Short mmCIF file of C-alpha atoms and ligand atoms in Angstrom, two decimals:
data_model
loop_
_atom_site.label_atom_id
_atom_site.label_comp_id
_atom_site.label_asym_id
_atom_site.label_seq_id
_atom_site.Cartn_x
_atom_site.Cartn_y
_atom_site.Cartn_z
CA MET A 1163 9.74 2.28 13.59
CA VAL A 1164 8.98 5.93 13.55
CA SER A 1165 7.72 5.41 16.99
CA ARG A 1166 4.63 7.32 17.74
CA SER A 1167 3.03 7.77 21.07
CA GLY A 1168 -0.72 7.34 21.21
CA GLU A 1169 -0.95 11.12 21.20
CA GLU A 1170 1.22 11.55 18.14
CA ARG A 1171 -0.69 8.85 16.36
CA ALA A 1172 -3.92 10.51 17.29
CA ALA A 1173 -2.49 13.74 15.93
CA GLN A 1174 -1.60 12.00 12.71
CA VAL A 1175 -5.01 10.44 12.47
CA ALA A 1176 -6.70 13.73 13.25
CA GLY A 1177 -4.43 15.88 11.09
CA ASP A 1178 -5.94 17.81 8.23
CA GLU A 1179 -3.33 17.12 5.56
CA GLY A 1180 -1.75 13.73 5.72
CA ALA A 1181 -4.40 11.70 7.42
CA ARG A 1182 -8.01 11.09 8.11
CA GLY A 1183 -10.12 13.88 9.43
CA ARG A 1184 -11.30 14.03 13.02
CA SER A 1185 -14.46 12.29 11.97
CA GLY A 1186 -12.36 9.51 10.47
CA VAL A 1187 -13.64 10.50 7.07
CA ARG A 1188 -10.99 11.30 4.50
CA PRO A 1189 -11.69 13.99 1.94
CA SER A 1190 -12.01 13.05 -1.71
CA ALA A 1191 -8.77 12.74 -3.66
CA THR A 1192 -10.47 14.11 -6.71
CA GLU A 1193 -12.26 16.98 -5.02
CA GLY A 1194 -11.47 20.19 -6.85
CA MET A 1195 -9.75 18.44 -9.72
CA SER A 1196 -10.50 19.08 -13.35
CA GLY A 1197 -11.97 16.22 -15.36
CA GLU A 1198 -8.57 15.71 -16.93
CA GLU A 1199 -6.78 15.48 -13.62
CA ARG A 1200 -9.38 13.09 -12.34
CA ALA A 1201 -9.13 10.91 -15.44
CA ALA A 1202 -5.35 10.93 -15.22
CA GLN A 1203 -5.50 9.88 -11.63
CA VAL A 1204 -7.88 7.03 -12.29
CA ALA A 1205 -5.79 5.96 -15.29
CA GLY A 1206 -2.73 5.68 -13.10
CA ASP A 1207 -0.82 8.79 -14.14
CA GLU A 1208 1.07 9.48 -10.97
CA GLY A 1209 2.31 12.80 -12.28
CA ALA A 1210 -1.17 14.27 -11.97
CA ARG A 1211 -1.50 13.24 -8.34
CA GLY A 1212 -0.33 14.88 -5.25
CA ARG A 1213 -3.52 16.48 -4.07
CA SER A 1214 -4.29 15.74 -0.51
CA GLY A 1215 -6.98 13.44 0.71
CA VAL A 1216 -8.93 10.51 -0.58
CA ARG A 1217 -12.60 9.86 -0.78
CA PRO A 1218 -14.28 8.74 2.39
CA SER A 1219 -14.79 5.02 2.44
CA ALA A 1220 -18.28 3.98 1.44
CA THR A 1221 -18.16 1.32 4.14
CA GLU A 1222 -16.60 3.37 6.92
CA GLY A 1223 -18.60 3.07 10.10
CA MET A 1224 -20.67 0.19 8.75
CA SER A 1225 -20.98 -3.09 10.58
CA GLY A 1226 -19.81 -6.26 8.90
CA GLU A 1227 -23.42 -7.14 8.35
CA GLU A 1228 -24.11 -3.83 6.62
CA ARG A 1229 -21.04 -4.33 4.45
CA GLY A 1230 -22.34 -7.78 3.61
CA ASP A 1231 -18.99 -9.39 4.32
CA GLY A 1232 -19.68 -10.90 7.73
CA GLY A 1233 -17.12 -8.51 9.23
CA ALA A 1234 -14.08 -10.20 7.69
CA ARG A 1235 -11.30 -7.71 7.08
CA PRO A 1236 -7.51 -7.71 7.09
CA ARG A 1237 -5.82 -7.20 10.43
CA VAL A 1238 -3.27 -4.95 8.76
CA VAL A 1239 -2.56 -3.54 5.30
CA LEU A 1240 1.12 -3.13 4.43
CA ILE A 1241 2.07 -0.43 1.95
CA GLY A 1242 5.41 1.04 0.84
CA PRO A 1243 8.07 1.08 -1.84
CA PRO A 1244 9.29 -2.01 -3.68
CA GLY A 1245 11.93 -3.57 -1.46
CA ALA A 1246 10.42 -2.29 1.78
CA GLY A 1247 9.61 -5.90 2.67
CA LYS A 1248 5.81 -5.85 2.45
CA SER A 1249 5.55 -9.40 1.13
CA THR A 1250 8.21 -10.77 3.49
CA VAL A 1251 7.02 -8.98 6.64
CA GLY A 1252 3.44 -9.80 5.66
CA ARG A 1253 4.28 -13.49 5.62
CA LEU A 1254 6.02 -13.25 9.01
CA LEU A 1255 3.06 -11.45 10.56
CA ALA A 1256 0.61 -13.93 9.09
CA GLU A 1257 2.65 -16.78 10.60
CA ARG A 1258 2.75 -15.09 13.99
CA TRP A 1259 -0.95 -14.43 14.05
CA GLY A 1260 -2.02 -17.71 12.42
CA LEU A 1261 -3.65 -15.83 9.55
CA ASP A 1262 -3.41 -16.00 5.78
CA LEU A 1263 -1.12 -13.67 3.88
CA VAL A 1264 -2.94 -12.06 1.00
CA ASP A 1265 -0.36 -10.52 -1.33
CA THR A 1266 -2.02 -8.68 -4.20
CA ASP A 1267 0.80 -9.46 -6.63
CA ALA A 1268 0.49 -13.17 -5.89
CA GLU A 1269 -3.30 -12.92 -6.18
CA VAL A 1270 -3.03 -11.30 -9.62
CA GLU A 1271 -0.55 -13.93 -10.73
CA SER A 1272 -2.68 -16.82 -9.55
CA ALA A 1273 -5.90 -15.33 -10.94
CA THR A 1274 -4.35 -14.84 -14.38
CA GLY A 1275 -1.83 -17.68 -14.44
CA ARG A 1276 0.73 -15.13 -15.63
CA THR A 1277 3.63 -13.26 -14.07
CA ILE A 1278 3.40 -9.56 -13.26
CA SER A 1279 6.19 -8.96 -15.77
CA ASP A 1280 4.32 -10.75 -18.55
CA ILE A 1281 1.15 -8.77 -17.83
CA PHE A 1282 3.11 -5.48 -17.96
CA VAL A 1283 4.94 -6.40 -21.14
CA GLU A 1284 2.05 -8.00 -23.03
CA ASP A 1285 -0.95 -5.95 -21.85
CA GLY A 1286 0.60 -2.79 -20.40
CA GLU A 1287 0.54 -1.19 -16.97
CA PRO A 1288 -3.13 -0.04 -17.04
CA ALA A 1289 -4.21 -3.67 -17.50
CA PHE A 1290 -2.12 -4.68 -14.49
CA ARG A 1291 -3.52 -1.81 -12.42
CA ALA A 1292 -7.10 -2.89 -13.19
CA LEU A 1293 -6.31 -6.45 -12.08
CA GLU A 1294 -4.64 -5.06 -8.98
CA VAL A 1295 -7.74 -3.09 -7.98
CA GLU A 1296 -9.86 -6.22 -8.31
CA ALA A 1297 -7.38 -8.14 -6.18
CA VAL A 1298 -7.59 -5.48 -3.45
CA ARG A 1299 -11.40 -5.42 -3.69
CA ALA A 1300 -11.50 -9.15 -2.95
CA ALA A 1301 -8.72 -8.98 -0.35
CA VAL A 1302 -10.35 -6.38 1.92
CA ARG A 1303 -13.19 -8.84 2.56
CA ARG A 1304 -10.83 -11.53 3.78
CA PRO A 1305 -9.33 -11.92 7.23
CA GLY A 1306 -5.55 -12.01 7.16
CA VAL A 1307 -2.54 -9.84 6.48
CA LEU A 1308 -2.79 -7.80 3.31
CA ALA A 1309 0.44 -6.88 1.49
CA LEU A 1310 -0.12 -4.50 -1.41
CA GLY A 1311 2.16 -4.02 -4.41
CA GLY A 1312 4.17 -0.79 -4.21
CA GLY A 1313 2.03 1.08 -6.75
CA ALA A 1314 -1.37 -0.07 -5.54
CA PRO A 1315 -1.95 2.75 -3.02
CA MET A 1316 -1.59 5.29 -5.83
CA GLN A 1317 -4.87 4.11 -7.31
CA GLU A 1318 -7.87 5.96 -6.00
CA PRO A 1319 -10.16 2.90 -5.81
CA VAL A 1320 -7.51 1.20 -3.67
CA GLN A 1321 -7.35 4.26 -1.41
CA GLU A 1322 -11.09 3.98 -0.89
CA LEU A 1323 -10.97 0.25 -0.24
CA ILE A 1324 -8.33 0.54 2.49
CA ALA A 1325 -9.63 3.78 4.00
CA ASP A 1326 -11.04 2.23 7.16
CA LEU A 1327 -8.39 -0.45 7.66
CA PRO A 1328 -5.20 -0.23 9.75
CA VAL A 1329 -2.55 0.81 7.24
CA VAL A 1330 1.15 0.44 8.02
CA LEU A 1331 3.75 2.09 5.81
CA LEU A 1332 7.03 0.19 5.62
CA GLU A 1333 9.68 2.78 4.80
CA VAL A 1334 13.00 2.13 3.12
CA GLY A 1335 15.63 4.26 1.42
CA ILE A 1336 17.43 3.49 -1.83
CA ALA A 1337 20.55 2.27 0.03
CA ASP A 1338 18.65 -0.58 1.69
CA ALA A 1339 16.14 -1.20 -1.09
CA SER A 1340 18.80 -1.66 -3.75
CA PRO A 1341 20.55 -4.76 -2.36
CA ARG A 1342 17.24 -6.21 -1.19
CA ILE A 1343 15.59 -6.31 -4.54
CA GLY A 1344 18.68 -6.43 -6.72
CA PHE A 1345 16.64 -4.53 -9.28
CA ASP A 1346 16.01 -7.63 -11.33
CA ARG A 1347 13.43 -8.08 -14.03
CA SER A 1348 10.65 -9.33 -11.77
CA ARG A 1349 9.68 -5.70 -11.12
CA PRO A 1350 8.96 -4.37 -14.59
CA LEU A 1351 8.75 -0.71 -13.56
CA LEU A 1352 12.36 -0.93 -12.42
CA SER A 1353 13.80 -2.79 -15.41
CA VAL A 1354 15.33 0.30 -17.05
CA ASN A 1355 17.69 2.53 -15.04
CA PRO A 1356 16.36 0.97 -11.84
CA ARG A 1357 17.90 3.16 -9.17
CA ALA A 1358 16.88 6.41 -10.84
CA GLN A 1359 13.46 4.96 -11.57
CA TRP A 1360 12.97 3.81 -7.97
CA SER A 1361 13.96 7.24 -6.65
CA ARG A 1362 11.68 9.04 -9.10
CA LEU A 1363 8.72 6.83 -8.25
CA MET A 1364 9.25 7.25 -4.53
CA GLU A 1365 9.43 11.00 -4.83
CA GLN A 1366 5.99 10.89 -6.42
CA ARG A 1367 4.54 8.32 -4.07
CA ARG A 1368 5.86 9.27 -0.64
CA PRO A 1369 3.25 11.96 0.10
CA THR A 1370 0.46 9.54 -0.77
CA TYR A 1371 1.97 6.73 1.27
CA ALA A 1372 2.34 9.05 4.23
CA ARG A 1373 -1.21 10.32 3.93
CA LEU A 1374 -2.69 6.83 3.88
CA ALA A 1375 -0.59 5.43 6.74
CA ASP A 1376 -1.79 5.13 10.30
CA VAL A 1377 1.64 3.92 11.40
CA VAL A 1378 5.08 4.26 9.79
CA VAL A 1379 7.78 1.66 10.42
CA ASP A 1380 11.32 2.31 9.17
CA THR A 1381 12.86 -0.90 7.89
CA SER A 1382 16.36 0.44 7.13
CA GLY A 1383 19.08 -1.59 8.80
CA ARG A 1384 16.57 -3.92 10.46
CA SER A 1385 15.83 -7.55 9.80
CA ALA A 1386 12.43 -8.50 8.45
CA ASP A 1387 11.77 -10.22 11.75
CA ASP A 1388 12.48 -7.04 13.70
CA VAL A 1389 10.22 -5.13 11.37
CA ALA A 1390 7.41 -7.64 11.93
CA THR A 1391 7.87 -7.25 15.70
CA ALA A 1392 7.71 -3.47 15.36
CA VAL A 1393 4.53 -3.64 13.27
CA ALA A 1394 2.84 -6.00 15.71
CA ALA A 1395 3.88 -3.82 18.66
CA ALA A 1396 2.58 -0.66 17.00
CA LEU A 1397 -0.77 -2.28 16.31
CA GLU A 1398 -1.07 -3.75 19.79
CA ASP A 1399 -0.14 -0.33 21.10
CA GLY A 1400 -3.48 0.97 20.00
CA ALA A 1401 -3.06 1.94 16.37
CA PRO A 1402 -6.36 1.57 14.54
N1 ADP B 625 14.12 -5.90 6.61
C1 ADP B 625 14.73 -6.57 5.64
N2 ADP B 625 16.07 -6.69 5.66
C2 ADP B 625 16.72 -7.34 4.67
N3 ADP B 625 16.13 -7.92 3.60
C3 ADP B 625 14.79 -7.84 3.54
C4 ADP B 625 14.01 -7.17 4.54
N4 ADP B 625 12.72 -7.24 4.19
C5 ADP B 625 12.68 -7.92 3.02
N5 ADP B 625 13.92 -8.31 2.65
C6 ADP B 625 14.30 -9.03 1.42
O1 ADP B 625 14.16 -8.08 0.37
C7 ADP B 625 13.60 -8.68 -0.77
C8 ADP B 625 12.33 -7.91 -1.17
O2 ADP B 625 11.35 -8.07 -0.14
P1 ADP B 625 9.81 -8.08 -0.47
O3 ADP B 625 9.12 -8.58 0.76
O4 ADP B 625 9.53 -8.78 -1.75
O5 ADP B 625 9.53 -6.52 -0.63
P2 ADP B 625 8.25 -5.79 -1.22
O6 ADP B 625 7.12 -6.76 -1.22
O7 ADP B 625 8.02 -4.63 -0.30
O8 ADP B 625 8.66 -5.33 -2.58
C9 ADP B 625 13.36 -10.15 -0.43
O9 ADP B 625 14.44 -10.90 -0.92
C10 ADP B 625 13.36 -10.17 1.08
O10 ADP B 625 13.86 -11.38 1.59
O1 S3P B 626 5.86 -0.33 -7.41
C1 S3P B 626 5.11 -0.82 -8.28
O2 S3P B 626 4.39 -0.14 -9.03
C2 S3P B 626 5.06 -2.29 -8.37
C3 S3P B 626 5.50 -3.03 -7.30
C4 S3P B 626 5.48 -4.49 -7.28
O3 S3P B 626 5.20 -4.98 -5.97
P1 S3P B 626 6.23 -4.86 -4.75
O4 S3P B 626 6.14 -3.46 -4.18
O5 S3P B 626 5.75 -5.87 -3.76
O6 S3P B 626 7.59 -5.15 -5.26
C5 S3P B 626 4.45 -5.03 -8.27
O7 S3P B 626 3.15 -4.77 -7.80
C6 S3P B 626 4.62 -4.42 -9.63
O8 S3P B 626 5.89 -4.81 -10.11
C7 S3P B 626 4.49 -2.90 -9.60
MG1 MG B 627 5.74 -7.52 -2.60
#
């Protein structure tokens, strides 16, 4: 874990660039962008991203009743690179807490009856990203542990949907990610030149991951069980 004292965490939460504002309201990701940049961002072109901030959540500060969801929300949202262990640690946390694991990749697969790879190959990435947003939209109204796919937090609607939830970034470097995921074909974005592709994607994504995270837990050289313990401890320690 990048262990943060309550003060450091508060600093992160209050920071101008990299976290929510003092009011808890995050600035718009598209503020100040040209129409083209905005369109590229919505369409999933990560190259056009990198501006700071995301839109304030429409539901931030609302009661469960006002949101119309009875107050159900995930206890934690796990984000991070492929191979960070989001799905695995998510399952361990769900078991510990007696909650459901909601994994957006699994939700997309069960909703469509198709694998992520098939959706990418047959319909293209934008089709997958649209399904992913809908999976997150449904998931944020459910109690449980929410594990996102690695690319989900790059989508602006997803950033809005998770804006007022406790977000934990699971960090991992290429050295640990590589043996973990084996760079097989189940992750279509990594099917060609996987190590270079992983590194390129992470270079683009890291600033966004960091900005969205309330807590960062380093998973390198640690078992999934240790990581789950660190996440639970950080949350019990007063993270939002
Ligand atoms: N901390 C860890 N140490 C070693 N292996 C791990 C760890 N976390 C996950 N794994 C393994 O790495 C692989 C990828 O994990 P997964 O949870 O699917 O990652 P993600 O959902 O972040 O892409 C799985 O085989 C899992 O068992
Ligand atoms: O990084 C990405 O863009 C993706 C990560 C995958 O999830 P994991 O991060 O759980 O492997 C899955 O959503 C899809 O293959 C796309
Ligand atoms: Mg996963």
